Coordinates of C-alpha atoms in Angstrom, one line a residue:
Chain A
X1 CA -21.4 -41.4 11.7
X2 CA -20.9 -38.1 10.5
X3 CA -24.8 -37.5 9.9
X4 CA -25.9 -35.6 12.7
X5 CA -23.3 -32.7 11.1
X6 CA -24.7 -32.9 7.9
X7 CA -27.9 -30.3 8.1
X8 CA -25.1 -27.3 9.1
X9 CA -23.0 -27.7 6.9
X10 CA -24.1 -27.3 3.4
X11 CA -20.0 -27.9 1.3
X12 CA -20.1 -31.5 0.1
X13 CA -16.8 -34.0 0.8
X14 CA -14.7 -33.4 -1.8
X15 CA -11.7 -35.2 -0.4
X16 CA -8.9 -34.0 -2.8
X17 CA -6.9 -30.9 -1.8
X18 CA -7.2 -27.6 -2.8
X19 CA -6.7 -25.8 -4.8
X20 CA -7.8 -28.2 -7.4
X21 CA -6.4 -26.8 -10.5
X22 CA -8.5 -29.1 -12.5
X23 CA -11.2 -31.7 -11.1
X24 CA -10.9 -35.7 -12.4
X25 CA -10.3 -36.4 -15.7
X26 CA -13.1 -37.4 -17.5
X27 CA -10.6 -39.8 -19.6
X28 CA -11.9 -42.5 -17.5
X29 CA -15.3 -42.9 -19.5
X30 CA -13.2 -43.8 -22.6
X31 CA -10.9 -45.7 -20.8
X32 CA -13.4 -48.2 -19.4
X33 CA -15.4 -49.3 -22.7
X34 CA -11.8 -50.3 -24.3
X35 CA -10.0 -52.3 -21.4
X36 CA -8.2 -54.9 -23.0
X37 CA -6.0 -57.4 -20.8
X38 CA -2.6 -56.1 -22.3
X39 CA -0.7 -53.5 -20.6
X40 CA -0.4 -50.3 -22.1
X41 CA 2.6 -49.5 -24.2
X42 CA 5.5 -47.6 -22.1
X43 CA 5.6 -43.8 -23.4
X44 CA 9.0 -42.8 -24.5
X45 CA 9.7 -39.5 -22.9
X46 CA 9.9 -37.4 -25.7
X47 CA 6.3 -37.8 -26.1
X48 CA 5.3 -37.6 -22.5
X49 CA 7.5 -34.2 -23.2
X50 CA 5.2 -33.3 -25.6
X51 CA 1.6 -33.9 -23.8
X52 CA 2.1 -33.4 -20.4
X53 CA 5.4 -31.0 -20.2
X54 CA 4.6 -27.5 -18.3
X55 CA 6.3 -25.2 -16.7
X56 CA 7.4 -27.0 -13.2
X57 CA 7.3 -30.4 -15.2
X58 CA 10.2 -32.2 -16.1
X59 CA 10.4 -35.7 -17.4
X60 CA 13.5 -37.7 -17.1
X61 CA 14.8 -40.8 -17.4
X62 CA 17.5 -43.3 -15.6
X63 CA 18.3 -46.6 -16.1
X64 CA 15.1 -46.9 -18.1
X65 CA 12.7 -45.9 -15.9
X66 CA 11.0 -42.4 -16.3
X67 CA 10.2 -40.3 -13.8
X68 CA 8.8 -36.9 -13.3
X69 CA 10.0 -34.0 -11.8
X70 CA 7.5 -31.5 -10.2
X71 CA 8.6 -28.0 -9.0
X72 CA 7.1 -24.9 -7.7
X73 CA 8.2 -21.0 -7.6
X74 CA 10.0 -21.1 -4.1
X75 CA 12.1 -24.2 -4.6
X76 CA 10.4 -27.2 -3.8
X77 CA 10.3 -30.1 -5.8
X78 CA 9.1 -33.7 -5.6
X79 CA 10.5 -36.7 -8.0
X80 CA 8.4 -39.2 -9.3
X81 CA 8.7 -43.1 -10.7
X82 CA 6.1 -43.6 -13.0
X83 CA 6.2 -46.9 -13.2
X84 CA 5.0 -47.9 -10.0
X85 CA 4.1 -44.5 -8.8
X86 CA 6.5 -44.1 -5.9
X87 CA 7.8 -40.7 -4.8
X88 CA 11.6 -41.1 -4.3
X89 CA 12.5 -37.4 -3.6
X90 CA 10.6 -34.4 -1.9
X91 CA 12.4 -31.3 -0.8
X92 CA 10.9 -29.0 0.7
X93 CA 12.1 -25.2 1.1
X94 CA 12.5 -25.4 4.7
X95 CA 15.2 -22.6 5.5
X96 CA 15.0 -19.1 4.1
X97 CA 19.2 -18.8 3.8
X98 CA 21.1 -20.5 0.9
X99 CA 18.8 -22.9 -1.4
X100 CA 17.1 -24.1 1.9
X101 CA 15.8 -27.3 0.4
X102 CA 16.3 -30.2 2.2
X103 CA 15.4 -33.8 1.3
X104 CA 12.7 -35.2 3.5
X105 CA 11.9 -38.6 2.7
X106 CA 14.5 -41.7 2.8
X107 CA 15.4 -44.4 -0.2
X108 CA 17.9 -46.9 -0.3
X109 CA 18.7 -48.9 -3.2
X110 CA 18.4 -52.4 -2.5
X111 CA 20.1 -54.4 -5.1
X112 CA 22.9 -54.2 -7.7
X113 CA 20.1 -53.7 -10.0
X114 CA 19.9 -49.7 -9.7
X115 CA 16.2 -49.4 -10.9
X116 CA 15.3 -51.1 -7.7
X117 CA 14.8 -48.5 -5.1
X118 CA 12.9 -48.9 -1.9
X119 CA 11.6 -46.1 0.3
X120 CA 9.9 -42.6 -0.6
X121 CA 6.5 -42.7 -0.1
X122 CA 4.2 -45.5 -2.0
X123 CA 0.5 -46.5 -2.4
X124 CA -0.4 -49.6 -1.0
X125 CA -3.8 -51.1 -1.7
X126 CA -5.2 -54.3 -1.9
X127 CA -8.4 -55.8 -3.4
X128 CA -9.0 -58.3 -1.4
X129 CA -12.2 -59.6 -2.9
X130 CA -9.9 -61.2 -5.7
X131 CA -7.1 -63.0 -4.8
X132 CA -4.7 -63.8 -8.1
X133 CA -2.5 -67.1 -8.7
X134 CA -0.5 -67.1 -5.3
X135 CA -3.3 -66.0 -3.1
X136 CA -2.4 -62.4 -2.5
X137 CA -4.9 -59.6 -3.4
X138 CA -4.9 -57.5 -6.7
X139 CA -2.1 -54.3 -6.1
X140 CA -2.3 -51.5 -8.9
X141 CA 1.2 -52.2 -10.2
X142 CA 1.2 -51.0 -14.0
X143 CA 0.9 -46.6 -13.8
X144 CA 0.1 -44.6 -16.6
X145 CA 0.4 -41.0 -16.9
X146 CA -3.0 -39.5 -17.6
X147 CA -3.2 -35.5 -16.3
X148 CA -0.2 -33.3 -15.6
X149 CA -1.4 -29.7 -14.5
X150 CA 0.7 -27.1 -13.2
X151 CA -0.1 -23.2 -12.7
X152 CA 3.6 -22.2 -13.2
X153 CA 3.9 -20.9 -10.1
X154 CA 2.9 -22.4 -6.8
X155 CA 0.7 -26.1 -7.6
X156 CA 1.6 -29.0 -9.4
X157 CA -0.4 -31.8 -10.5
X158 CA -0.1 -35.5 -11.3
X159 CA -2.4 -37.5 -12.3
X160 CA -1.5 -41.3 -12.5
X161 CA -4.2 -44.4 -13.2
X162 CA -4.4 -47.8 -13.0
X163 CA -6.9 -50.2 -14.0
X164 CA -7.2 -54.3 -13.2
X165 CA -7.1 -56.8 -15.8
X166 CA -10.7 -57.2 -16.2
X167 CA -12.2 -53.8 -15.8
X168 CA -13.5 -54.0 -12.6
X169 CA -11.4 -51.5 -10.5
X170 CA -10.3 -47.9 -11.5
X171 CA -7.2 -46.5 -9.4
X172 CA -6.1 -43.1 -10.0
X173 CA -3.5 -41.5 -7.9
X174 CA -2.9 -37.5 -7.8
X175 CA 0.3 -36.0 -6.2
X176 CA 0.3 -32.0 -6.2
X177 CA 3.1 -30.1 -5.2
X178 CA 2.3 -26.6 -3.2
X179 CA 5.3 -24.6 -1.7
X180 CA 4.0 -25.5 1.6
X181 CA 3.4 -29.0 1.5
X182 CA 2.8 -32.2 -0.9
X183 CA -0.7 -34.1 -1.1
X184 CA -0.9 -37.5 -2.7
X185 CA -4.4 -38.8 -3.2
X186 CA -6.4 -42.1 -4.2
X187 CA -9.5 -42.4 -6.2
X188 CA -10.9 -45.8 -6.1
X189 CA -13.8 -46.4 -8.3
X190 CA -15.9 -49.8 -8.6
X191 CA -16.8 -50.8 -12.1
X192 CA -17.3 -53.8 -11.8
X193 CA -20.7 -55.7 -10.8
X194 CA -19.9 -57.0 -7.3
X195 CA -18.9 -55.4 -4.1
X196 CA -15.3 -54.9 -3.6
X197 CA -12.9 -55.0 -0.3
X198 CA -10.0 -53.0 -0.2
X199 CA -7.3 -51.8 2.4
X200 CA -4.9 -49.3 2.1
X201 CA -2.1 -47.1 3.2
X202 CA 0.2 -44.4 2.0
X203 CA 3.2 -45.0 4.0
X204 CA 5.7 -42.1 4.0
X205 CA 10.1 -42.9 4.9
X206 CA 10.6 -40.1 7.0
X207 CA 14.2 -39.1 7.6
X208 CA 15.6 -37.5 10.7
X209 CA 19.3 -36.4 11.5
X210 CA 19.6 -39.0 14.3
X211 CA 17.8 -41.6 16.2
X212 CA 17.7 -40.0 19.6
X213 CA 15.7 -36.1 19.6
X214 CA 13.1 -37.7 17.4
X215 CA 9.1 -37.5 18.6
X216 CA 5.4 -37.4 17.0
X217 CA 3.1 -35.3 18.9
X218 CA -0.6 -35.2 18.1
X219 CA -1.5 -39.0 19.3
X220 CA -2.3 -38.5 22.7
X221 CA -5.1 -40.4 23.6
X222 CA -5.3 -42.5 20.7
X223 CA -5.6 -46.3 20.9
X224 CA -2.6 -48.4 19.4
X225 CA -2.1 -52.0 18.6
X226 CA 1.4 -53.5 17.3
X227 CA 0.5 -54.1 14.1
X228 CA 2.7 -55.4 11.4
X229 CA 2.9 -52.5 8.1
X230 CA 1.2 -53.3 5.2
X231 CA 3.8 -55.8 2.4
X232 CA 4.7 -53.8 -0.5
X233 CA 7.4 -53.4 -2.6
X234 CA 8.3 -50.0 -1.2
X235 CA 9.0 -50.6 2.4
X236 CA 12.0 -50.4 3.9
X237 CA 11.4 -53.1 6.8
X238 CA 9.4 -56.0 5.6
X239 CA 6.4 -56.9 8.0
X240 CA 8.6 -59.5 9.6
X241 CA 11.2 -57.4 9.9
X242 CA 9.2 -54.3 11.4
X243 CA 7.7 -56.7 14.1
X244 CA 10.7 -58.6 15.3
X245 CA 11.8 -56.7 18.8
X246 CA 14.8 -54.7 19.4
X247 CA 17.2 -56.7 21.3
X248 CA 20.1 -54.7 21.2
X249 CA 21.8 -52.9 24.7
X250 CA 19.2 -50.5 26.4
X251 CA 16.2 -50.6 24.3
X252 CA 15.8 -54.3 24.9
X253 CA 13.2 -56.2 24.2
X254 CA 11.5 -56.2 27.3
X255 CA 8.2 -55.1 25.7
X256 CA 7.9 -57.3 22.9
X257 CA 4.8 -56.5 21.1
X258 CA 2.1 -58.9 21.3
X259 CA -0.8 -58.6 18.4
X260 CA -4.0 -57.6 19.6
X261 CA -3.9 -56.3 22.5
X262 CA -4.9 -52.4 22.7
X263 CA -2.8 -49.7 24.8
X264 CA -3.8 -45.9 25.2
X265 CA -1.1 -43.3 24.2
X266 CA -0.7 -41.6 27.4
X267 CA 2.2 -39.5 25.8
X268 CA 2.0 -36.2 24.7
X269 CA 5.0 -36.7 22.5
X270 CA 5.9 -40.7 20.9
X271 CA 9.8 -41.1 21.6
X272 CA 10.5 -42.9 18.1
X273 CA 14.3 -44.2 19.8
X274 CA 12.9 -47.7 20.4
X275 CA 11.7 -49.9 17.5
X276 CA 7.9 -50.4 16.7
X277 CA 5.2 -50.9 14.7
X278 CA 2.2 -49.7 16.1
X279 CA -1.2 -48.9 14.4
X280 CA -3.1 -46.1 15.7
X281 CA -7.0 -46.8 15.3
X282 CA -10.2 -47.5 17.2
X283 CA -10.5 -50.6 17.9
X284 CA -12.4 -53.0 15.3
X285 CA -14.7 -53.8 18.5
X286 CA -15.3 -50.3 19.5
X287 CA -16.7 -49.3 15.7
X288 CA -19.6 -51.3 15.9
X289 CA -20.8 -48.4 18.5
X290 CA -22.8 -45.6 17.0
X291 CA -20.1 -43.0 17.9
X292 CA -16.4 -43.7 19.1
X293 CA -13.4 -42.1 19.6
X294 CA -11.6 -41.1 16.3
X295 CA -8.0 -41.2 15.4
X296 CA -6.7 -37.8 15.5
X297 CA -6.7 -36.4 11.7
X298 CA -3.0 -34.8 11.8
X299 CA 0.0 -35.8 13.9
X300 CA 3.2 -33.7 13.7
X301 CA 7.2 -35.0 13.4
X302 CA 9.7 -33.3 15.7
X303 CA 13.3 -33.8 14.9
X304 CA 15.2 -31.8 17.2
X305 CA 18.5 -32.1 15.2
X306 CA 17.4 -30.1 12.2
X307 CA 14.8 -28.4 14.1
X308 CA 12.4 -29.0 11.4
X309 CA 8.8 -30.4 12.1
X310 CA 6.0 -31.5 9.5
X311 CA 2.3 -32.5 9.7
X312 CA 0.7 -35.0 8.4
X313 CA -2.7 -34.8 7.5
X314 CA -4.9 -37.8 7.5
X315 CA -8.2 -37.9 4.8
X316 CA -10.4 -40.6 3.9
X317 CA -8.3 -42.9 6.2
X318 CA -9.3 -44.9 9.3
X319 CA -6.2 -45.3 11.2
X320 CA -2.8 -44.6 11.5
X321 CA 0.8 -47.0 11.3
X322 CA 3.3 -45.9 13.0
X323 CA 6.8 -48.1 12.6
X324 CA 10.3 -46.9 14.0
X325 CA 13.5 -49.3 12.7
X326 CA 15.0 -48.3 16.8
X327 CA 18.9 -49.8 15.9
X328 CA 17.6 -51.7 12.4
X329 CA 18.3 -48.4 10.9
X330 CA 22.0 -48.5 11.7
X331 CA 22.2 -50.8 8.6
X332 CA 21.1 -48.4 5.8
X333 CA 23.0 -45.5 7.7
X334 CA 25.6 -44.4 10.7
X335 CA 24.2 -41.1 11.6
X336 CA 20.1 -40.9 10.1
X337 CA 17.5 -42.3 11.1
X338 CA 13.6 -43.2 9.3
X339 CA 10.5 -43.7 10.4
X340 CA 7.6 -45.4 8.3
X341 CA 4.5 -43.7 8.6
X342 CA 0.9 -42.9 6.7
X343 CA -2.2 -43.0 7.2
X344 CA -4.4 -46.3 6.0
X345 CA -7.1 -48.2 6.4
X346 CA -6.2 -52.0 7.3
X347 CA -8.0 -53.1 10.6
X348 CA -11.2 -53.1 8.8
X349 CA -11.5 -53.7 4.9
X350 CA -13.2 -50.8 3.2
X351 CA -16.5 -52.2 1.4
X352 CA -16.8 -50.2 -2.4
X353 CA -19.9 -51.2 -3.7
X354 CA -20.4 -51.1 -7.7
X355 CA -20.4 -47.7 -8.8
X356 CA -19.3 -46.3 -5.4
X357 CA -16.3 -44.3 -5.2
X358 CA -13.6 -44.1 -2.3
X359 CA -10.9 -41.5 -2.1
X360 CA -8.7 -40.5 0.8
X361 CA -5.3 -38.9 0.6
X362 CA -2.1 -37.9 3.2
X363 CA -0.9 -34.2 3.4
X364 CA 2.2 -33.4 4.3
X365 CA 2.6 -29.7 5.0
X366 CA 5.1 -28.0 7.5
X367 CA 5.2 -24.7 8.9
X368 CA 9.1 -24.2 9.3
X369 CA 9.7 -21.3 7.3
Chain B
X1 CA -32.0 -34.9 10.6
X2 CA -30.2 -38.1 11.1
X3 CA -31.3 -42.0 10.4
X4 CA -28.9 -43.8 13.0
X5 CA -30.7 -41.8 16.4
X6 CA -33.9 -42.3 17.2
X7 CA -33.4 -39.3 19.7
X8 CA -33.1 -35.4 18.9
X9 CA -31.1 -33.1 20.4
X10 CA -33.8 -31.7 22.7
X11 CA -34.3 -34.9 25.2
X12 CA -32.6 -35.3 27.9
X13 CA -33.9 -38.2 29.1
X14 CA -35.4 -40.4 27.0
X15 CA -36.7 -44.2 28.2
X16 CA -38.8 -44.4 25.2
X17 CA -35.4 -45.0 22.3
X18 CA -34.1 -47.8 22.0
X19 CA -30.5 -47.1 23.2
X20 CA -28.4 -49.9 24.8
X21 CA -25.9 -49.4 27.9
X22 CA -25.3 -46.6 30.2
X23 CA -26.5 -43.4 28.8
X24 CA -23.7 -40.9 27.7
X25 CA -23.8 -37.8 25.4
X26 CA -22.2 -37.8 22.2
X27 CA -20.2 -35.1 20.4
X28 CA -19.2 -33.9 17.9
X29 CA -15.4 -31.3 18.0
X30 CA -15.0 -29.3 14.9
X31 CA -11.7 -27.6 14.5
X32 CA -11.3 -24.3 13.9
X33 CA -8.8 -25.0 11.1
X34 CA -10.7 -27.2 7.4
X35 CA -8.7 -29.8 6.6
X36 CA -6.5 -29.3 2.8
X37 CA -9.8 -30.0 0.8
X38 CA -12.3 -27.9 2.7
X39 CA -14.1 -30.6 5.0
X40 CA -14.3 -29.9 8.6
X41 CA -12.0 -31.7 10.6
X42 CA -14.3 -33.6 12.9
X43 CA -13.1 -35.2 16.0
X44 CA -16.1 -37.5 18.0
X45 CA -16.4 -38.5 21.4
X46 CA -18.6 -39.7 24.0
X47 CA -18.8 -38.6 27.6
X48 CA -21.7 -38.9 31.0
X49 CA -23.2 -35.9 31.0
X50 CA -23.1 -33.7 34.3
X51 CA -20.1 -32.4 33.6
X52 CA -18.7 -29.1 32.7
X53 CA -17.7 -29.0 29.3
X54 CA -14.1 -28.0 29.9
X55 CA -13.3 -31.1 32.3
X56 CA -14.8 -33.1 28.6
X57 CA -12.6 -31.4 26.5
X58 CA -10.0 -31.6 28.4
X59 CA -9.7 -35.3 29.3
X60 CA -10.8 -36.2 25.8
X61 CA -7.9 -34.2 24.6
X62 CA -9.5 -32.2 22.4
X63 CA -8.1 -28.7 22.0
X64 CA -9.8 -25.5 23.8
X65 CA -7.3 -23.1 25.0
X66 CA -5.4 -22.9 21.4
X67 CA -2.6 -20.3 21.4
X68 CA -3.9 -20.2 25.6
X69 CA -3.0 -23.7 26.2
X70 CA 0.6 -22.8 28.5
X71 CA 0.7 -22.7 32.6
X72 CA -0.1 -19.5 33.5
X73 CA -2.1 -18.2 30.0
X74 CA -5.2 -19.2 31.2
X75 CA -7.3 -19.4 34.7
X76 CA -7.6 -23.2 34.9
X77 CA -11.7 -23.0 35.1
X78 CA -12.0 -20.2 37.2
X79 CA -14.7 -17.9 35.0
X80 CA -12.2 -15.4 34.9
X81 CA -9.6 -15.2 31.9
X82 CA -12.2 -15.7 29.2
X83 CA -9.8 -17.7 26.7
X84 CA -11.9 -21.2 26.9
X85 CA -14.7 -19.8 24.3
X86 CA -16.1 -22.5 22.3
X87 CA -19.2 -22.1 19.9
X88 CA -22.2 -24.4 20.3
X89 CA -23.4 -25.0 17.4
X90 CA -25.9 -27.7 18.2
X91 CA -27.6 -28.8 21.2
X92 CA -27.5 -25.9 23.4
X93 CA -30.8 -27.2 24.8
X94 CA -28.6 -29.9 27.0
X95 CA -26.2 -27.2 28.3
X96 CA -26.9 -25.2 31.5
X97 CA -27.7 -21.5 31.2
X98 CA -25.5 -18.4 30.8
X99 CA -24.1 -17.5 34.4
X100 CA -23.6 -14.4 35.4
X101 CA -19.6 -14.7 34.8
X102 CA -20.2 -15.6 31.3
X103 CA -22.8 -12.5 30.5
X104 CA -19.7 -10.6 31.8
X105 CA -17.0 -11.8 29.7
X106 CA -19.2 -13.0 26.5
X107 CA -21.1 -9.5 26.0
X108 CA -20.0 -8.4 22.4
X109 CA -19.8 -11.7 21.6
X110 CA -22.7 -14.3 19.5
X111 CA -25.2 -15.5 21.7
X112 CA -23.9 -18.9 20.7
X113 CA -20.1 -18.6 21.9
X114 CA -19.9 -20.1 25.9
X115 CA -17.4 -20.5 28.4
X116 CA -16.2 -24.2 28.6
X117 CA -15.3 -23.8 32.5
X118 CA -18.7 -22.2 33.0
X119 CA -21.1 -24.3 31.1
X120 CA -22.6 -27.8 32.6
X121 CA -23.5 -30.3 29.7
X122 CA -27.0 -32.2 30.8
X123 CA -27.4 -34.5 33.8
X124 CA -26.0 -37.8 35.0
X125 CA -28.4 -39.6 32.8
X126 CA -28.3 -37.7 29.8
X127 CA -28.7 -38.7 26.3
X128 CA -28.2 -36.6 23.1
X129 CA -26.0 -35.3 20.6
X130 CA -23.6 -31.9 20.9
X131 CA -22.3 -30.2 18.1
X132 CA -19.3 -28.0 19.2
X133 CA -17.1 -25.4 17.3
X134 CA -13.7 -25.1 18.5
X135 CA -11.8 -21.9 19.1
X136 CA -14.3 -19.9 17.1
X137 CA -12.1 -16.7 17.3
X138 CA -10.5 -18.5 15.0
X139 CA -12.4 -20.3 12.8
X140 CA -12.0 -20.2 8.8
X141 CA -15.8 -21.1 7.8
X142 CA -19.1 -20.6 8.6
X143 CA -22.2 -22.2 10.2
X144 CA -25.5 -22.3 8.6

């Protein structure tokens, strides 16, 4: 759809942000001739120390599970599992007075077990073209640490990859840290003989001082379905959970969200009070047109309580989830408040045919300082 | 140029392509802003043609006044405040001439910068693709 731009402008579609300190590892070409079906062996971290520690890279280590710590000149820092690749900590330098870092993103532990830790912001992507043992599709779940990249003062870079059992499917995933905002990035190559279908979504936990100044603005316009998130083993609310209604004093559930059925955002700023789970994205009926309506490419959070606001940047992805816990969230905490959020691609599988490559990524920048 | 359309951007009206349904215009809104890795950030829509530009943008949602965007900043499609410029970048052969108004205000500017409020995009039964750069007083890149 994007052809009749093509002759004007002459920069191809990179898709990963700038600045790239260094482009993809070519580590994949070995990688692929000597796939074995064993998991790699788990790095202890005084050797991940040795390879891949920089200046603004720290590795550490808690109840057996190492994690990263990525940090820039001005303060910011992100914290990183790398087992399963999910970010549980980014703090932004959002204030100029004092250290002026303040967490942004929302985790809760679920279990006694203390490794177990649900929120941040995950990948989620599914192969559905190969369904394993219990009928769900193939999820990277194994990380390895392949590239870590910093330019000891203002980027960061982590490289994390992922393969499937039988050498088909090449993940890699690429957070980098600037002092204004944090990009996390998929790669997604085919190397297998047979088309793939994937769907995916980087869903961010959002946190807000409290439920009730809390808005998105930036989806004016767009077309929304209730849509259930994406299962993973990140999110907060299950997809049950994040479609059952609200039924709990004002915010009843007079409008209990039936599948399906397409509404216009005639808002110029989503109230996030109520609970939801809306998908913003053309509908699938819509895309068989030659040109459509797109899904705006960056939305912005307002939380009037800290007075902070951040933008999400959508690239690669087709549409964008939108879910709101409304009085759920009264259960992980009295005072805050999360939203679940990212952009993905679910409505409509993306096709990778062998050899193709797919990439898309979520920005998260702000502007507050 | 492009595979999908059998049309180019100079018809109006064509009956020889092979389009189904009611003919509209397509376009194309760059922002002024690249998105993180350098891409434009490319926002597409379909509307009738006959209209001006600015009643286009504006019910698509698509930003034209910018920093000009508040109640009294700008002249509401009056011809006279100058702060809807918009840069066409393709397809100038569906929009309406230069009016006087716009001469006025859009002298030291490109001869491809127009006045949303001012400019007419095609006829009722128009077909064809537009190509339109968003505040270009602000843009960070460059147009072949």
């Amino acid at each position: 759809m994007a052809s009749f731009l093509s002759p004007h402008l002459s920069k191809p579609k990179p898709l990963l942000p700038l600045p790239l300190i260094r482009a993809t590892s070519s580590s994949f070409s070995t990688n692929a001739a000597a796939v074995t079906a064993q998991s790699p062996p788990v790095p202890s971290l005084q050797s991940l120390e040795e390879a891949f520690g920089r200046q603004g890279i720290k590795f550490t280590e808690t109840n057996g599970i190492s994690s990263v710590e990525l940090s820039v000149r001005n303060g910011s820092s992100v914290n990183l599992r790398l087992s399963d690749a999910l970010i549980t900590s980014y703090k932004p330098k959002v204030f100029w007075k004092d250290d002026g870092c303040r967490e942004l993103l929302r985790t809760i532990q679920t279990s006694e077990d203390p490794s177990s830790v649900k929120g941040g912001i995950g990948l989620v992507l599914n192969d559905l073209s190969k369904l394993a043992k219990n009928n769900s599709p193939w999820s990277p779940s194994e990380w390895v640490l392949k590239e870590a990249d910093s330019d000891s003062f203002d980027a960061v870079q982590v490289e994390l990859g992922c393969t499937n059992g039988n050498g088909t499917l090449e993940v890699t995933y690429v957070i980098s840290l600037y002092p204004l905002s944090l990009a996390t990035a998929v790669i997604v190559k085919n190397t297998g003989s047979k088309p793939i279908e994937l769907t995916s979504a980087i869903l961010s936990h959002i946190n807000f001082d409290s439920r009730d100044r809390t808005a998105i603005e930036g989806l004016l316009g767009c077309s929304y379905c209730a849509h259930p998130p994406p299962a993973s083993s990140f999110g907060i609310l299950s997809p049950a959970e994040a479609m059952r209604p609200d039924d709990s004093g004002w915010f009843g559930s007079s409008d209990a969200p039936k599948t399906g059925v397409w509404t216009v955002e005639d808002e110029k700023f989503t109230m996030l009070k109520g609970k939801f789970s809306r998908l913003y994205a053309a509908p699938p009926s819509e895309r068989s047109k030659e040109v459509y309506r797109t899904v705006p490419s960056n939305y912005t959070t307002i939380d009037k309580g800290s007075k902070l606001s951040f933008r999400i940047i959508r690239m690669g992805y087709d549409d964008i989830y939108l879910g709101t816990p409304g009085s759920f969230a009264k259960q992980y905490s009295d005072k805050d408040y999360f939203i679940c959020t990212g952009p993905a691609s679910m409505l409509v599988p993306v096709v990778l045919n062998p050899e193709e490559e797919w990439r898309a990524a979520q920005v998260i920048e702000h502007d507050n300082l | 140029m492009t595979s999908q359309t059998s049309s180019t951007s100079e018809t109006t009206t064509t009956p020889s392509d092979s389009d189904e349904g009611p003919p509209v215009i397509d376009f194309a809104f760059v922002h002024s802003r690249l998105l993180p890795d350098g891409s434009p950030d490319v926002q597409y829509r379909s509307a009738c043609g006959g209209q001006k530009l600015r009643d286009i943008m504006l019910d698509a949602h698509i930003d034209l006044y910018g920093p000009y965007d508040g109640p009294l900043l700008n002249c509401a499609g009056g011809g006279t405040c100058g702060t809807c410029l918009v840069e066409v970048v393709e397809g100038k052969e569906l929009l309406s001439p230069r009016t006087p108004k716009e001469k006025e205000k859009l002298k030291k500017k490109p001869k491809t910068w127009r006045l949303a409020c001012q400019t007419v995009v095609g006829k009722q039964d128009s077909r064809g693709e537009l190509v339109i750069q968003q505040l270009p007083e602000w843009k960070t890149h460059e147009w072949e």
